[in-house]
Coordinates of C-alpha atoms and ligand atoms in Angstrom, one line a residue:
M26 CA 4.2 0.8 -40.0
F27 CA 3.2 4.1 -38.3
L28 CA 1.5 5.1 -41.5
D29 CA -0.4 1.9 -41.5
L30 CA -1.7 2.5 -38.0
L31 CA -2.9 6.0 -38.9
T32 CA -4.6 5.1 -42.2
I33 CA -8.4 5.3 -41.8
P34 CA -9.6 2.0 -43.1
K35 CA -12.4 3.4 -45.3
D36 CA -12.4 0.5 -47.8
D37 CA -11.4 -2.3 -45.4
P38 CA -14.5 -3.9 -43.8
I39 CA -12.5 -6.0 -41.5
A40 CA -10.6 -3.0 -40.1
F41 CA -13.9 -1.3 -39.7
T42 CA -15.3 -4.1 -37.6
F43 CA -12.2 -4.1 -35.4
F44 CA -12.6 -0.3 -34.7
T45 CA -16.4 -0.4 -34.1
G46 CA -16.1 -3.6 -32.2
Y47 CA -13.6 -1.9 -29.8
M48 CA -15.8 1.1 -29.3
A49 CA -19.0 -1.0 -28.8
M50 CA -17.4 -3.3 -26.2
L51 CA -16.0 -0.3 -24.3
A52 CA -19.4 1.5 -24.3
A53 CA -21.2 -1.7 -23.3
S54 CA -18.9 -2.0 -20.3
V55 CA -19.5 1.5 -19.1
F56 CA -23.2 0.8 -19.4
F57 CA -23.2 -2.4 -17.4
F58 CA -20.9 -1.0 -14.7
F59 CA -23.1 2.0 -14.2
E60 CA -26.4 0.1 -14.4
R61 CA -25.1 -2.2 -11.7
G62 CA -26.3 0.5 -9.3
S63 CA -29.9 0.3 -10.4
V64 CA -30.6 -3.5 -9.9
D65 CA -31.3 -5.6 -6.8
G66 CA -28.4 -6.7 -4.8
K67 CA -28.7 -10.3 -6.0
W68 CA -28.1 -9.3 -9.6
K69 CA -25.2 -7.0 -9.0
L70 CA -22.6 -9.8 -9.5
S71 CA -24.3 -10.8 -12.8
L72 CA -24.0 -7.2 -14.1
L73 CA -20.4 -7.0 -13.0
V74 CA -19.6 -10.2 -14.9
S75 CA -21.4 -8.7 -18.0
G76 CA -19.2 -5.6 -17.8
L77 CA -16.0 -7.7 -17.3
I78 CA -16.8 -9.8 -20.5
T79 CA -17.2 -6.7 -22.7
G80 CA -14.3 -5.0 -20.9
I81 CA -11.9 -7.8 -21.4
A82 CA -13.0 -7.9 -25.0
A83 CA -12.5 -4.1 -25.4
V84 CA -8.9 -4.4 -24.3
H85 CA -8.3 -7.3 -26.7
Y86 CA -9.9 -5.5 -29.6
Y87 CA -7.6 -2.5 -28.9
Y88 CA -4.6 -4.8 -29.5
M89 CA -6.1 -7.0 -32.2
R90 CA -7.0 -3.9 -34.2
D91 CA -3.4 -2.6 -34.0
Y92 CA -2.1 -6.1 -34.9
Y93 CA -4.4 -6.3 -37.9
M94 CA -3.6 -2.8 -39.1
A95 CA 0.2 -3.4 -38.8
T96 CA 0.4 -6.9 -40.3
G97 CA -2.9 -7.5 -42.2
E98 CA -2.9 -11.0 -40.5
N99 CA -5.4 -12.7 -38.2
P100 CA -4.6 -12.0 -34.6
T101 CA -5.2 -15.6 -33.7
A102 CA -3.4 -15.8 -30.4
L103 CA -4.9 -12.6 -29.0
R104 CA -8.3 -13.8 -30.2
Y105 CA -8.1 -17.1 -28.3
I106 CA -6.7 -15.4 -25.2
D107 CA -9.7 -13.2 -25.2
W108 CA -12.1 -16.1 -25.7
T109 CA -10.4 -18.2 -23.0
L110 CA -11.2 -15.5 -20.5
T111 CA -14.6 -14.4 -21.7
V112 CA -16.3 -17.7 -22.7
P113 CA -15.8 -19.2 -19.2
L114 CA -17.3 -15.9 -17.8
M115 CA -20.4 -16.5 -19.9
C116 CA -20.6 -19.9 -18.3
V117 CA -20.5 -18.0 -14.9
E118 CA -23.5 -16.0 -16.1
F119 CA -25.5 -19.2 -16.7
Y120 CA -24.4 -20.5 -13.3
L121 CA -25.4 -17.2 -11.5
L122 CA -28.8 -17.1 -13.2
T123 CA -29.6 -20.7 -12.2
K124 CA -28.1 -20.5 -8.8
V125 CA -31.4 -19.0 -7.5
A126 CA -32.9 -22.5 -8.4
G127 CA -30.1 -24.4 -6.7
A128 CA -27.4 -24.8 -9.3
K129 CA -24.3 -26.4 -7.8
S130 CA -20.7 -25.4 -8.6
S131 CA -20.2 -28.7 -10.4
L132 CA -22.5 -27.3 -13.2
L133 CA -20.1 -24.3 -13.5
W134 CA -17.1 -26.6 -13.8
K135 CA -18.7 -28.8 -16.4
L136 CA -19.5 -25.8 -18.6
I137 CA -16.1 -24.3 -18.1
G138 CA -14.5 -27.7 -19.0
A139 CA -16.5 -27.9 -22.2
S140 CA -15.6 -24.4 -23.2
V141 CA -11.9 -25.0 -22.6
L142 CA -12.1 -28.1 -24.8
M143 CA -13.9 -26.1 -27.5
L144 CA -11.3 -23.3 -27.4
V145 CA -8.1 -25.4 -27.1
A146 CA -9.1 -27.6 -30.0
G147 CA -10.1 -24.5 -32.1
Y148 CA -6.7 -22.9 -31.3
I149 CA -4.8 -25.9 -32.4
G150 CA -6.9 -26.1 -35.5
E151 CA -6.1 -22.5 -36.4
A152 CA -2.6 -21.8 -35.1
F153 CA -1.1 -25.1 -36.2
N154 CA -2.8 -25.2 -39.6
P155 CA 0.1 -26.2 -41.9
E156 CA 1.4 -23.7 -44.4
G157 CA -1.1 -23.4 -47.4
G158 CA -3.8 -25.0 -45.2
S159 CA -4.9 -28.6 -44.5
T160 CA -8.5 -29.7 -44.7
A161 CA -7.7 -32.8 -42.6
H162 CA -6.2 -30.7 -39.9
S163 CA -9.0 -28.1 -39.8
V164 CA -11.7 -30.8 -39.8
K165 CA -10.2 -32.9 -37.1
W166 CA -9.8 -30.1 -34.6
G167 CA -13.0 -28.5 -35.7
V168 CA -14.9 -31.7 -34.9
I169 CA -13.2 -32.0 -31.5
S170 CA -14.0 -28.4 -30.7
T171 CA -17.7 -29.0 -31.7
V172 CA -18.0 -31.7 -29.1
G173 CA -17.4 -29.0 -26.4
Y174 CA -19.8 -26.6 -28.1
V175 CA -22.6 -29.2 -28.4
Y176 CA -22.2 -30.1 -24.7
I177 CA -22.8 -26.4 -23.8
L178 CA -25.7 -26.2 -26.3
Y179 CA -27.3 -29.3 -24.9
T180 CA -27.0 -28.2 -21.3
A181 CA -28.5 -24.8 -22.1
W182 CA -31.5 -26.3 -24.0
Y183 CA -32.2 -29.6 -22.4
G184 CA -29.8 -30.3 -19.6
E185 CA -29.1 -28.9 -16.2
V186 CA -29.3 -25.2 -17.1
A187 CA -32.7 -25.6 -18.8
N188 CA -34.1 -27.7 -16.0
L189 CA -33.0 -25.4 -13.2
A190 CA -34.4 -22.4 -15.1
A191 CA -37.7 -24.2 -15.5
S192 CA -37.9 -24.9 -11.8
S193 CA -36.8 -21.5 -10.6
G194 CA -40.3 -20.2 -10.4
N195 CA -39.1 -16.9 -11.8
E196 CA -40.5 -15.9 -15.2
A197 CA -37.7 -13.4 -15.9
V198 CA -35.1 -16.2 -15.3
K199 CA -37.1 -18.7 -17.4
T200 CA -37.4 -16.5 -20.5
G201 CA -34.0 -15.0 -20.0
V202 CA -32.2 -18.3 -19.9
R203 CA -34.2 -19.4 -23.0
T204 CA -33.0 -16.3 -24.8
L205 CA -29.4 -17.0 -23.8
A206 CA -29.8 -20.6 -25.1
W207 CA -30.9 -19.0 -28.5
F208 CA -27.7 -17.0 -28.5
V209 CA -25.7 -20.2 -28.0
L210 CA -27.6 -21.9 -30.8
V211 CA -27.6 -19.1 -33.4
G212 CA -25.0 -16.5 -32.3
W213 CA -22.3 -19.0 -31.4
A214 CA -22.8 -20.9 -34.6
I215 CA -21.3 -17.9 -36.5
Y216 CA -17.8 -18.8 -35.1
P217 CA -17.5 -22.2 -36.9
I218 CA -18.4 -20.3 -40.2
G219 CA -15.4 -18.0 -39.6
Y220 CA -13.2 -21.0 -38.7
M221 CA -14.1 -22.8 -42.0
C222 CA -12.7 -19.8 -44.0
M223 CA -9.1 -20.4 -43.0
P224 CA -6.9 -22.0 -45.7
G225 CA -8.0 -25.6 -46.2
G226 CA -11.3 -25.0 -44.4
W227 CA -14.5 -26.2 -46.0
L228 CA -15.8 -22.7 -47.0
N229 CA -12.3 -21.9 -48.2
T230 CA -12.0 -24.9 -50.5
S231 CA -15.6 -25.0 -51.6
L232 CA -16.6 -21.3 -52.0
G233 CA -13.2 -19.7 -52.1
W234 CA -13.8 -17.6 -49.0
D235 CA -10.4 -16.4 -47.9
S236 CA -8.9 -16.1 -44.5
T237 CA -9.7 -12.4 -44.1
N238 CA -13.3 -13.6 -43.6
V239 CA -12.3 -15.4 -40.4
D240 CA -12.0 -12.1 -38.5
L241 CA -15.1 -10.6 -40.2
F242 CA -17.2 -13.4 -38.9
Y243 CA -15.5 -13.5 -35.5
N244 CA -15.9 -9.7 -35.0
I245 CA -19.6 -9.7 -35.9
A246 CA -20.2 -12.7 -33.7
D247 CA -18.4 -11.2 -30.8
A248 CA -20.4 -8.0 -30.9
I249 CA -23.7 -10.0 -31.1
N250 CA -22.8 -12.5 -28.4
K251 CA -20.9 -10.5 -25.8
I252 CA -23.1 -7.4 -25.8
G253 CA -26.3 -9.3 -26.5
F254 CA -25.6 -11.8 -23.7
G255 CA -25.0 -8.8 -21.3
L256 CA -28.2 -7.1 -22.4
V257 CA -30.3 -10.2 -21.7
V258 CA -28.8 -10.5 -18.3
Y259 CA -29.5 -6.9 -17.7
S260 CA -33.1 -7.3 -18.8
I261 CA -33.6 -10.3 -16.5
A262 CA -32.1 -8.2 -13.6
T263 CA -34.2 -5.1 -14.2
S264 CA -37.5 -7.0 -14.8
S265 CA -37.1 -9.2 -11.7
S266 CA -35.9 -6.3 -9.6
K267 CA -39.2 -4.6 -10.4
E268 CA -41.2 -7.7 -9.5
A269 CA -39.6 -8.0 -6.1
Ligands
LIG18 C1 -17.0 -14.1 -26.7 C2 -16.6 -15.2 -27.4 C3 -17.4 -16.3 -27.7 C4 -18.8 -16.4 -27.3 C5 -16.8 -17.3 -28.5 C6 -17.3 -18.4 -28.9 C7 -16.6 -19.3 -29.7 C8 -17.1 -20.5 -30.3 C9 -18.5 -20.9 -30.0 C10 -16.2 -21.2 -31.1 C11 -16.5 -22.4 -31.7 C12 -15.7 -23.2 -32.6 C13 -16.3 -24.4 -33.0 C14 -17.6 -24.9 -32.6 C15 -15.6 -25.3 -34.1 C16 -14.5 -24.6 -34.8 C17 -13.6 -23.9 -33.9 C18 -14.3 -22.8 -33.0 C19 -13.4 -22.6 -31.8 C20 -14.4 -21.6 -33.9

């Protein structure tokens, strides 16, 4: 087992993404925490949350990497613990950005509620997938999870978040929130692709993609979404700090 942990994973792309994912999350956190000092007071909390998102992910990647190296299995529980903390924090980012235009805390709770539905259903779909894989099981919980996802997507594009951003009168907030909505549409859509690679999943049964791809897609998506989200928030903060 020790040997496994020490082997440099030169021909294992999944191990590679666990290692680089860890370093990238850590570096991003250092960046967001330091840059907090260079933005206006009203944006400091947003940058702190960006740093917490990548920081929480860095710690989880540290453990997921070990778990994967030692067992070769998907670290499903660690993965969902990470998401259960970080996705609600991404909802907090939407709330903080639209608060300038009068967002109420009920908006935050609706977004968090939808993300919990999305993640609990996804966890049941993956962790309780019967031995050998069940298509019925993965589809059922995947669909329930998608309801939560679509709710967040709708809110960001056409619902309360979009409307508040439009009425904020702040160009940086308007374009920034629209960019984040793109992340939710394109970046977050990578996760269901990974999910469908588990045994019995649609991509597993139709294209033969095996369950190692689950982590490959999740790791790539996490790097794009967690670091990307933070950078968008950072650019909103710096450009509107300059305006003010
Ligand atoms: C930092 C982590 C993030 C942004 C995680 C996002 C996760 C999702 C958008 C997951 C979505 C899923 C579905 C829409 C259906 C299948 C099950 C999930 C949980 C993979």
